[in-house]
Amino acid sequence: METVVSGIRSTGKLHLGNYYGAVKNFVKMQDEYKCFFFIADYHSLTTHPTPANLHDNVRSVLVEYLAAGIDPEKATIYVQSDVPEVVELYLYLNMNAYMGELERSTSFKDKVRSHPDNVNAGLLTYPVLMAADILIHKATKVPVGKDQEQHLEMSRTFGNRFNRMYGHEFFPEPYAFNFTDKLVKVPGLDGKGKMGKSEGEGNAVYLRDTPEIIRKKVMKAVSDGGPSEENQPKPEAIQNLFDLMKIVSAEDTYAHFDNLYNNCQIRYGDFKKQLAEDMIVATQPVRERISEIEANKTYLREVARYGAIKARESASKTIREVREIIGFKNF
Ligand code: TYM
């Protein structure tokens, strides 16, 4: 059976990008594959959280994983920092990861541009830690959104380089995965680019947002004065709202508003109202389960403890073999 690994950085609440790009696939994959889903708290350290925030954020993602339907009996759910073998593999892979290729990574260049005051070495080697997360379980499938595609390519590079260097076909090649065979990019509400945690207030709709908040955010989403000619191409901000509707609404709802746009009869107020209501319905089952799961501290502790045991079992086997391949020997 093929092995699946994926994770989400614990830097805040999960938004619709995380949900449709990643978590929905996790839930489907757990029935078909050997799955490891983790909470990437080592990765979150690049943003320097306080100890209290760090723990709250990890718990929040764990709760949202469970509320979304990841089942700890089917998939291994764990906290990344409970599996220190990952750090050991990260160190080995770092020895063969070159400055040039790390500096050329798009996500690194984006961070340098957006946070010039905090360009730390952890950011530079972020793709190496990601490769360690994946290779530690010898995974071949990695459910992620479109923005992670380049990181997956780097994971293959690092794994293949290790194999070549030591003359062992040890790590298999991991590939980004989505059930539709097309990686998803969920747009934000600010008229430009993807939905993200660091793109500013109002850009992202979170799984925890109440219906009132969702309505408010969607009604405030960037739009324009409306089309002036029939069948004119949609500008980015409008296309983004239609893309969101394609994700959360029924096909005929989408077709209805698409027709209205093409006939220059669309009223953005009605369009947004419909989009907000469909988002509310799409996220309702997850939202409803969040508070119940969050209150059950014993259950959360059990899930994390059980997940850590299973993940370490798999990770320590890989590390034992890696140490042997590298040439570490007992006297
Ligand atoms: P992170 O926390 O930024 O995002 C988690 C997952 O959500 C997806 N995603 C999106 N998908 C579609 N549209 C969007 N707007 C959108 N925003 C986020 C991301 O593609 C991702 O799948 N580096 C990873 C976490 C990670 C990881 C790993 C993932 C650490 N190690 C190993 C897979 C395997 C990250 O920062 O994701």
XYZ file of C-alpha atoms and ligand atoms in Angstrom:
368
model
C 0.000 0.000 0.000
C 1.311 3.445 -0.896
C 2.218 5.794 1.909
C 0.827 9.323 2.180
C 2.275 12.177 4.214
C 1.111 15.749 4.583
C 1.069 18.520 7.149
C -0.067 22.021 7.877
C 1.958 24.696 9.587
C 0.589 25.596 12.998
C 0.636 29.342 12.511
C -3.077 29.913 13.042
C -6.558 28.749 12.185
C -7.233 26.736 9.014
C -8.835 28.625 6.126
C -10.705 27.454 3.040
C -7.405 27.238 1.130
C -6.068 24.713 3.634
C -9.378 22.880 3.636
C -9.918 22.516 -0.111
C -6.214 22.384 -1.022
C -5.255 19.804 1.568
C -7.526 18.600 4.382
C -10.466 17.444 2.247
C -8.065 15.188 0.402
C -6.641 13.877 3.692
C -10.113 12.743 4.689
C -10.675 10.910 1.415
C -7.210 9.367 1.315
C -7.373 7.821 4.780
C -9.685 5.105 3.441
C -7.333 4.073 0.648
C -3.760 4.599 1.800
C -1.415 4.349 4.734
C -1.646 7.955 5.896
C 0.433 10.209 8.152
C -1.001 13.677 8.795
C 0.927 15.953 11.089
C 0.909 19.428 12.585
C 4.042 21.234 11.432
C 5.075 23.015 14.613
C 8.824 22.924 13.881
C 8.038 24.818 10.685
C 6.035 27.409 12.633
C 9.191 28.440 14.540
C 10.369 30.515 11.563
C 7.742 33.074 12.652
C 8.950 33.122 16.315
C 5.718 32.281 18.215
C 5.624 32.696 22.001
C 5.515 29.387 23.943
C 1.825 29.951 24.784
C 0.900 30.736 21.182
C 2.856 27.768 19.895
C 0.858 25.310 21.975
C -2.522 26.975 21.330
C -1.924 26.881 17.589
C -0.952 23.205 17.619
C -4.110 22.349 19.556
C -6.213 24.429 17.225
C -4.976 22.574 14.109
C -5.381 19.207 15.840
C -8.994 20.073 16.687
C -9.676 21.215 13.134
C -8.154 18.061 11.628
C -10.489 15.963 13.766
C -13.491 18.196 13.130
C -12.882 17.929 9.378
C -13.143 14.159 9.672
C -9.610 12.778 9.893
C -10.024 9.597 11.892
C -7.154 8.636 14.235
C -8.153 4.977 13.831
C -7.546 5.171 10.089
C -4.741 7.717 9.716
C -1.812 8.530 11.971
C -2.288 12.079 13.273
C 0.726 13.501 15.078
C 2.549 16.613 16.156
C 5.799 17.041 14.204
C 7.867 17.894 17.305
C 6.817 14.587 18.905
C 8.949 12.859 16.249
C 12.533 14.136 16.670
C 13.775 11.613 14.082
C 12.561 14.199 11.556
C 15.196 16.639 12.793
C 17.930 14.045 12.441
C 16.982 13.354 8.825
C 16.758 17.135 8.246
C 20.371 17.447 9.380
C 21.574 14.721 7.005
C 19.645 16.164 4.063
C 20.969 19.658 4.834
C 24.501 18.431 4.138
C 23.553 17.877 0.503
C 21.213 20.829 -0.020
C 22.957 23.670 -1.796
C 22.649 27.384 -1.068
C 21.917 28.228 -4.696
C 18.943 25.919 -5.043
C 17.525 26.965 -1.662
C 17.853 30.657 -2.479
C 16.095 30.137 -5.805
C 12.965 28.631 -4.197
C 9.937 30.819 -4.921
C 8.587 30.636 -1.384
C 11.962 31.752 0.034
C 12.126 34.676 -2.380
C 8.557 35.638 -1.419
C 9.468 35.618 2.274
C 12.565 37.723 1.681
C 10.368 40.237 -0.083
C 7.550 40.229 2.485
C 9.657 39.935 5.695
C 13.077 41.425 4.947
C 13.624 41.863 8.713
C 13.392 38.111 9.453
C 15.273 36.167 6.788
C 16.470 33.352 9.045
C 18.278 30.125 8.133
C 15.153 28.140 9.028
C 13.330 29.852 6.181
C 16.147 29.041 3.778
C 16.135 25.361 4.707
C 12.343 25.122 5.062
C 12.094 22.846 1.971
C 14.700 20.520 3.469
C 12.643 20.086 6.639
C 9.623 19.427 4.441
C 11.559 16.782 2.526
C 12.515 15.183 5.856
C 8.824 15.088 6.885
C 7.965 13.203 3.727
C 11.006 10.963 3.307
C 10.986 9.879 6.966
C 7.948 7.706 6.132
C 9.102 6.964 2.558
C 5.894 8.482 1.244
C 5.020 8.632 -2.457
C 1.858 10.739 -2.341
C 1.576 14.166 -0.735
C -1.821 15.896 -0.764
C -1.099 19.632 -0.991
C -2.276 22.773 -2.752
C -0.712 24.225 -5.876
C 1.627 26.491 -3.891
C 3.583 23.468 -2.602
C 4.427 21.985 -5.988
C 7.970 23.355 -6.067
C 8.639 22.046 -2.556
C 7.704 18.564 -3.732
C 10.120 18.855 -6.607
C 12.846 19.772 -4.111
C 11.907 16.776 -1.939
C 12.458 14.507 -4.935
C 15.798 16.188 -5.622
C 17.010 15.690 -2.043
C 15.842 12.072 -1.862
C 17.355 11.174 -5.230
C 20.606 12.899 -4.326
C 20.855 10.837 -1.145
C 20.167 7.649 -3.120
C 22.840 8.502 -5.693
C 25.389 9.590 -3.157
C 25.196 6.362 -1.185
C 24.407 4.070 -4.114
C 21.113 2.845 -2.576
C 17.628 3.041 -4.070
C 16.373 3.977 -0.624
C 13.914 6.884 -0.817
C 11.025 6.645 -3.307
C 9.951 9.785 -5.193
C 7.100 11.750 -3.576
C 4.579 13.560 -5.766
C 1.987 16.218 -4.979
C -1.473 14.685 -5.059
C -5.045 15.756 -5.574
C -8.020 13.551 -6.411
C -8.896 15.650 -9.442
C -5.327 15.373 -10.784
C -5.128 19.131 -10.753
C -3.664 20.875 -7.744
C -5.971 23.439 -6.198
C -5.357 27.132 -5.697
C -8.098 28.730 -3.618
C -8.180 32.491 -4.226
C -8.544 35.062 -1.455
C -11.187 37.770 -1.070
C -8.863 40.707 -1.616
C -8.932 40.578 -5.389
C -5.392 39.408 -5.843
C -3.757 36.037 -5.411
C -4.383 33.114 -3.109
C -6.125 32.793 0.205
C -3.483 32.837 2.915
C -2.916 33.376 6.620
C -0.489 36.210 6.111
C -2.299 38.069 3.326
C -4.083 40.499 5.655
C -7.443 40.680 7.435
C -10.471 39.914 5.314
C -8.606 37.889 2.677
C -9.236 34.504 4.264
C -12.384 32.707 5.414
C -11.575 30.404 8.325
C -13.279 27.132 9.233
C -13.971 28.705 12.628
C -15.606 31.835 11.222
C -19.251 32.179 12.272
C -21.904 32.610 9.543
C -22.111 36.337 10.411
C -18.379 36.799 9.955
C -18.418 34.869 6.660
C -21.256 37.053 5.358
C -19.409 40.209 6.385
C -16.130 39.144 4.788
C -17.703 38.048 1.508
C -19.849 41.190 1.174
C -16.647 43.239 1.612
C -14.710 41.219 -0.980
C -13.109 43.267 -3.715
C -15.216 43.495 -6.895
C -15.709 46.242 -9.522
C -18.398 48.315 -11.266
C -19.674 45.324 -13.259
C -19.303 44.259 -16.881
C -20.083 46.787 -19.617
C -19.962 44.444 -22.630
C -21.452 41.001 -23.126
C -19.083 38.046 -22.642
C -16.182 40.228 -21.606
C -13.339 38.448 -19.785
C -13.520 38.659 -16.023
C -10.919 40.796 -14.244
C -8.873 38.963 -11.578
C -10.946 40.016 -8.547
C -14.191 38.839 -10.183
C -12.631 35.659 -11.550
C -11.458 34.874 -7.998
C -15.010 35.135 -6.635
C -16.262 32.884 -9.434
C -13.461 30.404 -8.672
C -14.577 30.364 -5.039
C -18.149 29.783 -6.154
C -17.008 26.879 -8.303
C -15.531 25.287 -5.180
C -18.396 25.764 -2.716
C -21.582 26.062 -4.804
C -23.670 23.743 -6.950
C -22.921 23.641 -10.677
C -26.199 25.255 -11.695
C -25.721 28.105 -9.227
C -22.356 28.806 -10.804
C -23.825 28.600 -14.320
C -26.658 30.957 -13.334
C -24.314 33.730 -12.176
C -21.896 33.110 -15.019
C -24.772 33.703 -17.462
C -25.834 36.842 -15.659
C -22.269 38.130 -15.866
C -22.035 37.359 -19.560
C -25.354 39.151 -20.202
C -24.234 42.147 -18.108
C -27.138 41.554 -15.716
C -25.194 40.429 -12.681
C -25.777 42.215 -9.384
C -22.736 41.667 -7.224
C -24.789 42.027 -4.039
C -26.887 38.962 -4.937
C -23.860 37.078 -6.227
C -21.908 37.625 -3.010
C -24.904 36.806 -0.839
C -25.231 33.453 -2.589
C -21.481 32.802 -2.338
C -21.516 33.528 1.409
C -24.516 31.258 2.043
C -22.889 28.411 0.089
C -19.635 28.852 2.025
C -21.595 28.705 5.264
C -23.313 25.468 4.216
C -20.061 23.905 2.952
C -18.230 24.533 6.221
C -21.102 23.966 8.643
C -20.403 20.317 9.553
C -16.786 21.132 10.439
C -17.693 24.295 12.324
C -20.275 22.469 14.392
C -17.845 19.814 15.569
C -15.017 22.171 16.517
C -16.251 23.310 19.933
C -17.298 19.813 21.014
C -13.879 18.336 20.144
C -12.019 21.298 21.610
C -13.686 20.764 24.982
C -12.567 17.124 25.157
C -9.017 17.484 26.480
C -8.655 13.796 27.329
C -9.527 12.789 23.785
C -7.029 15.272 22.298
C -4.283 13.998 24.599
C -5.042 10.389 23.629
C -5.041 11.171 19.897
C -1.698 12.990 20.104
C -0.103 10.287 22.244
C -1.303 7.414 20.064
C -0.256 9.282 16.881
C 3.218 9.995 18.246
C 3.781 6.313 19.006
C 2.745 5.194 15.527
C 4.682 7.959 13.750
C 7.850 7.290 15.747
C 7.661 3.605 14.975
C 7.769 4.372 11.259
C 10.308 7.203 11.573
C 12.769 5.338 13.773
C 12.865 2.424 11.336
C 13.848 4.810 8.519
C 16.451 6.578 10.670
C 18.043 3.278 11.710
C 18.440 2.351 8.052
C 19.657 5.812 7.068
C 22.343 5.761 9.772
C 23.549 2.429 8.523
C 23.624 3.608 4.890
C 25.560 6.741 5.858
C 28.117 4.654 7.734
C 27.479 5.354 11.419
C 28.497 2.205 13.238
C 28.569 1.052 16.834
C 31.940 0.078 18.345
P 0.673 25.686 4.807
O 0.468 25.573 6.260
O 1.049 26.994 4.217
O -0.589 25.175 4.047
C -1.121 23.902 4.347
C -1.753 23.269 3.135
O -2.792 24.101 2.635
C -2.555 24.357 1.268
N -2.986 25.715 0.940
C -3.732 26.021 -0.124
N -4.240 25.246 -1.099
C -4.975 25.863 -2.044
N -5.232 27.193 -2.052
C -4.742 28.013 -1.087
N -5.017 29.294 -1.077
C -3.941 27.419 -0.065
N -3.303 27.912 1.025
C -2.726 26.846 1.625
C -1.070 24.215 1.059
O -0.769 23.923 -0.281
C -0.760 23.072 1.981
O -1.028 21.847 1.359
N 5.002 23.646 4.027
C 3.648 23.292 4.283
C 3.456 22.403 5.493
C 4.307 21.188 5.450
C 4.120 20.041 4.627
C 5.170 19.158 4.938
C 3.174 19.696 3.683
C 5.404 20.978 6.217
N 5.944 19.760 5.888
C 5.320 17.934 4.314
C 3.317 18.447 3.047
C 4.367 17.582 3.374
C 2.917 24.588 4.480
O 3.481 25.583 4.809
O 1.668 24.539 4.323
